[in-house]
Coordinates of C-alpha atoms in Angstrom, one line a residue:
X1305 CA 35.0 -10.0 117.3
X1306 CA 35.5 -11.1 120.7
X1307 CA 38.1 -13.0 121.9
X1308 CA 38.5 -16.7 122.1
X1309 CA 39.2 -17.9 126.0
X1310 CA 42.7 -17.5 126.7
X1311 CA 42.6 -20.8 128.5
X1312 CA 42.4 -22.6 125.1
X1313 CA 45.4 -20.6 123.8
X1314 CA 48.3 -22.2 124.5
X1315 CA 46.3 -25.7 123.5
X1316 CA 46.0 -24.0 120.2
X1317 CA 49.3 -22.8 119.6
X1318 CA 50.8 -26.0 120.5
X1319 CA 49.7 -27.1 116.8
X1320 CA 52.0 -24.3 115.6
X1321 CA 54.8 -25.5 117.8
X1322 CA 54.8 -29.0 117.3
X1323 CA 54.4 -28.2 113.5
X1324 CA 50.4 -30.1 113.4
X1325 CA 51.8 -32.6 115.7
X1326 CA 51.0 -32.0 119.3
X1327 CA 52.3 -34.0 121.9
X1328 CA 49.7 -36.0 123.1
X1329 CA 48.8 -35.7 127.4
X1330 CA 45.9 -38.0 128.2
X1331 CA 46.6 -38.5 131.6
X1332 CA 42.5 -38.6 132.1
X1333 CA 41.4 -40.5 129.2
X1334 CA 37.3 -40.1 130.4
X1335 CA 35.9 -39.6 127.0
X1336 CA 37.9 -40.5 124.0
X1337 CA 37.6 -38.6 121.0
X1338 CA 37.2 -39.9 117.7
X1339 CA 37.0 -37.1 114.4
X1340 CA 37.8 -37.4 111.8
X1341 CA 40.3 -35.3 109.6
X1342 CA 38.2 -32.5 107.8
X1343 CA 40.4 -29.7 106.1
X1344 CA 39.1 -29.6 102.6
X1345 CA 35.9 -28.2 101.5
X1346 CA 32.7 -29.9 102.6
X1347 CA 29.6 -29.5 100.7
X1348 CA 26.8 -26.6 101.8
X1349 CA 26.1 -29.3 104.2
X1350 CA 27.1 -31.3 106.8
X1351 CA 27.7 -35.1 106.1
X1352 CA 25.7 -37.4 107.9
X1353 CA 29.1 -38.6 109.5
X1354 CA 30.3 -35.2 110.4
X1355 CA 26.7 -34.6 112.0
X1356 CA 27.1 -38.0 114.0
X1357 CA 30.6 -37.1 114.9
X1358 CA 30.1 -33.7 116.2
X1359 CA 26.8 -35.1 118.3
X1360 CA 28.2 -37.5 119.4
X1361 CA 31.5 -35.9 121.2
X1362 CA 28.9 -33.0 122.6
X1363 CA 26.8 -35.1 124.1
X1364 CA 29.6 -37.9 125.7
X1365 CA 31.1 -34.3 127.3
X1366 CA 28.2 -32.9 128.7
X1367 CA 27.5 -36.6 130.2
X1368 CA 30.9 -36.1 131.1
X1369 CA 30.5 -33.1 133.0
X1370 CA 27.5 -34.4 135.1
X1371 CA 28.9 -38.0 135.6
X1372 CA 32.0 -35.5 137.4
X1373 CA 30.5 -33.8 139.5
X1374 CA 27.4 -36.4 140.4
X1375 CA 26.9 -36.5 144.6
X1376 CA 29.3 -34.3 145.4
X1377 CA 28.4 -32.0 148.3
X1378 CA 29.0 -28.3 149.0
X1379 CA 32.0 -29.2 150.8
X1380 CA 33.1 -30.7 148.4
X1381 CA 32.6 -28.3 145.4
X1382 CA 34.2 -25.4 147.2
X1383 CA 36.8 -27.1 147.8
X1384 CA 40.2 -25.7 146.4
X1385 CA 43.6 -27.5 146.1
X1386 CA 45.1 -24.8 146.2
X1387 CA 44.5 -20.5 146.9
X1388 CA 45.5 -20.1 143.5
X1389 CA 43.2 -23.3 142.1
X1390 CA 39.9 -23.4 140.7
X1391 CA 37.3 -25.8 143.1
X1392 CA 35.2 -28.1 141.2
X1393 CA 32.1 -25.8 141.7
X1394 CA 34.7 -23.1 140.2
X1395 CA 34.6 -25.8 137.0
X1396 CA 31.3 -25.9 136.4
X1397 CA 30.6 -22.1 136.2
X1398 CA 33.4 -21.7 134.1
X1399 CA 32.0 -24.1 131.9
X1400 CA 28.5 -22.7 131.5
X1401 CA 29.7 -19.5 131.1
X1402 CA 32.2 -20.8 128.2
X1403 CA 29.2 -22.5 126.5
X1404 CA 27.2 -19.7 125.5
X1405 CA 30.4 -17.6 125.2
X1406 CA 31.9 -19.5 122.4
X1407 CA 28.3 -20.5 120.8
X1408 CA 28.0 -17.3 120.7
X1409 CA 31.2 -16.4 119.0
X1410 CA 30.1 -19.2 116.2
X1411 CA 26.6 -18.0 115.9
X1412 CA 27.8 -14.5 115.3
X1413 CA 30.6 -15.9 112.0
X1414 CA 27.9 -17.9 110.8
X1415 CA 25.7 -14.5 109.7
X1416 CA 27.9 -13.4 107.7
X1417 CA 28.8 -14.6 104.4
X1418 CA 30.8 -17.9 104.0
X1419 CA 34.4 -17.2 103.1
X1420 CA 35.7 -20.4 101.7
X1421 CA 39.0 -18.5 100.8
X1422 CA 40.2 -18.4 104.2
X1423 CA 40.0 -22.4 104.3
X1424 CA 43.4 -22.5 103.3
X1425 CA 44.9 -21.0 105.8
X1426 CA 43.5 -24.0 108.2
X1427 CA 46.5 -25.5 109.3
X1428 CA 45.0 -28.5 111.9
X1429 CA 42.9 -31.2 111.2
X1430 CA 39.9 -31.8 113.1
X1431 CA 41.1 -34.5 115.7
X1432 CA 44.3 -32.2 116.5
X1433 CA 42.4 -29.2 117.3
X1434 CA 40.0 -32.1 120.2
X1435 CA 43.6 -33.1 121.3
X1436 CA 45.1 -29.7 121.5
X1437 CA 42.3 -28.3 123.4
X1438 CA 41.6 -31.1 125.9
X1439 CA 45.5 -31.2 126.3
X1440 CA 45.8 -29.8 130.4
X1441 CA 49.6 -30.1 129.9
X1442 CA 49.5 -26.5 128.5
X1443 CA 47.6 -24.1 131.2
X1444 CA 47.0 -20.4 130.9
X1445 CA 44.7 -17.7 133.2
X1446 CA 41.5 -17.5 131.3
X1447 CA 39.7 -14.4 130.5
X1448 CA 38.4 -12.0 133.4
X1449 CA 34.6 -12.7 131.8
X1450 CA 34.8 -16.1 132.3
X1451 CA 36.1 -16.2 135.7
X1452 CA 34.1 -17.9 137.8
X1453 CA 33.8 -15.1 140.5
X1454 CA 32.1 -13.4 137.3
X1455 CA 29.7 -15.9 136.1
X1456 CA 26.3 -15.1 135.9
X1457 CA 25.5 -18.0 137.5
X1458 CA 26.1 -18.1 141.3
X1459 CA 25.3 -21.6 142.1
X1460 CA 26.3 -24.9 140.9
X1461 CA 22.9 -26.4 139.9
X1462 CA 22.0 -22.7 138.1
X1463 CA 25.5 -23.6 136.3
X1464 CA 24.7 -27.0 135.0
X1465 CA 21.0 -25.8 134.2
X1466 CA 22.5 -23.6 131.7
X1467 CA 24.8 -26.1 130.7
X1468 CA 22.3 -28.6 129.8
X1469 CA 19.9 -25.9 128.3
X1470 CA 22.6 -24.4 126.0
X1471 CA 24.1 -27.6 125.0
X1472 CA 20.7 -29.1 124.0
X1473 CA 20.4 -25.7 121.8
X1474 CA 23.3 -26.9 120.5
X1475 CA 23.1 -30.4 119.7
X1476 CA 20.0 -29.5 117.9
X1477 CA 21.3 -26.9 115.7
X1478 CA 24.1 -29.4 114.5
X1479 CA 21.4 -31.9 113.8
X1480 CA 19.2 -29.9 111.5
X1481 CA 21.2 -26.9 110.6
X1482 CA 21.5 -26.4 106.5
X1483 CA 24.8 -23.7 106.5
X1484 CA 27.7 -24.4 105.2
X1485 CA 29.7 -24.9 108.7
X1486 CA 32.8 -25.6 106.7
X1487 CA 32.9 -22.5 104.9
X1488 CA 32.4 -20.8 107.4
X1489 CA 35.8 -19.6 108.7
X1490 CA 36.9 -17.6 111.9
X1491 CA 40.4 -16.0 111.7
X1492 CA 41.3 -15.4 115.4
X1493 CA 44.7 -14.2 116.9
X1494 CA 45.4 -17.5 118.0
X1495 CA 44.4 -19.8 114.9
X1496 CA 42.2 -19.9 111.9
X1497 CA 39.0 -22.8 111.8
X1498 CA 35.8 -23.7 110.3
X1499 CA 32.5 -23.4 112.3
X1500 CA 32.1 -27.0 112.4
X1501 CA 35.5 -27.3 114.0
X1502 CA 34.7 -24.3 116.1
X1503 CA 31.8 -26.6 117.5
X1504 CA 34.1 -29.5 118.1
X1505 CA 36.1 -27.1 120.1
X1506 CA 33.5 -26.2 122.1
X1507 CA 33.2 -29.6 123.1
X1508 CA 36.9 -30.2 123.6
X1509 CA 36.7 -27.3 125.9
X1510 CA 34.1 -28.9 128.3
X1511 CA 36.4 -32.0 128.9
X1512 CA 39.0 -30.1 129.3
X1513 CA 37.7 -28.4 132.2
X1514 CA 35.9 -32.1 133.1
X1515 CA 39.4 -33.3 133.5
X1516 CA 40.5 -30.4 135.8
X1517 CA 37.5 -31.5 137.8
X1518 CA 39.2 -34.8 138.1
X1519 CA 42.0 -33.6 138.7
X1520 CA 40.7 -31.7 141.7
X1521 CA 39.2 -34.8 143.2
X1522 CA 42.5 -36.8 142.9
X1523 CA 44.3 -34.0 145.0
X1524 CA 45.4 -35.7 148.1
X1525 CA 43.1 -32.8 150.2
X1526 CA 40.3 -33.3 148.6
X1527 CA 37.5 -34.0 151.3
X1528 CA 35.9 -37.6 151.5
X1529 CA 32.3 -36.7 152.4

């Protein structure tokens, strides 16, 4: 199996360190999250309250994401606060490469057979996986694939094109799908979860990098027109 980004990793194994309490950083409090805890069984479906949950943070991200980066011109995307910083434009690759990447990765644990056994060794709820994840207090280099000088997509508006296309696949497959999500279970490196959760992370992942993209507009340099 491939692996998860490493940017998410030290997010992640903050729940280990703080013992399934992370610290909470919210410093750019755009979309709040509201899940709730899921660590036991489900049934072979998804509740009508897990479906409205997980829809509901997917599409406030990807609204998000466009809402970040709405008007801004070419100047202004390329912009970099620092040599060693990702521009805005740099965000928005990233995250439409990171879409289909973990999708992917979900799609791929969801063919094969449901392995409810693993469930206990889920150590996080639901909400503290969204908080670890979106938490930009713990940074790390991400994976050379998902670089955005490797993207496949070489513009910005090729980027969010994806985006939107991918994340629609996505919000559609969480309203109709029948499989068991929850036991469904991926045992990474970095942390054991659920598909459902796996979805929620996806999310979390796409503010996370919306909030870098704030954070990039704040920077004292960052051009005014």
């Amino acid at each position: 199996m491939k692996k998860i980004s490493l940017c998410l990793l030290p997010a992640l194994l903050s729940l280990s360190a703080y013992n399934g309490t992370p610290i909470i950083k919210n410093s750019f409090p755009k979309i709040k999250t509201m899940i709730a805890t899921q660590t036991t069984p489900a049934t072979a479906e998804l509740t009508a309250k897990e479906r409205a949950d997980a829809i509901k943070l997917l599409t406030q991200t990807e609204a998000g994401v466009f809402d970040a980066v709405k008007d801004l011109n070419e100047t202004q995307l390329n912009f970099k606060p620092a040599a060693d910083k990702w521009s805005t434009g740099d965000c928005v690759k990233h995250i439409a490469a990171a879409e289909k990447t973990l999708w992917d990765m979900a799609e791929a644990s969801l063919k094969q057979p449901a392995n409810p056994e693993k469930r206990a060794e889920i150590k996080f709820s639901d909400e503290q996986l969204i908080t670890a994840v979106e938490d930009r207090s713990h940074k790390s280099k991400t994976f050379a694939a998902l670089e955005p000088a490797n993207s496949p997509y070489k513009t910005e508006p090729e980027a969010l094109a994806a985006f939107k296309e991918n994340r629609a696949k996505l919000i559609t497959f969480v309203g109709s799908t029948k499989l068991d999500l929850r036991n469904h279970v991926l045992v990474l490196p970095l942390g054991t979860y659920d598909a459902y959760q796996f979805i929620l992370l996806i999310a979390a992942h796409t503010n996370r990098h919306t909030r870098q993209i704030d954070e990039v507009k704040a920077d004292a340099g960052f051009p005014k027109n």
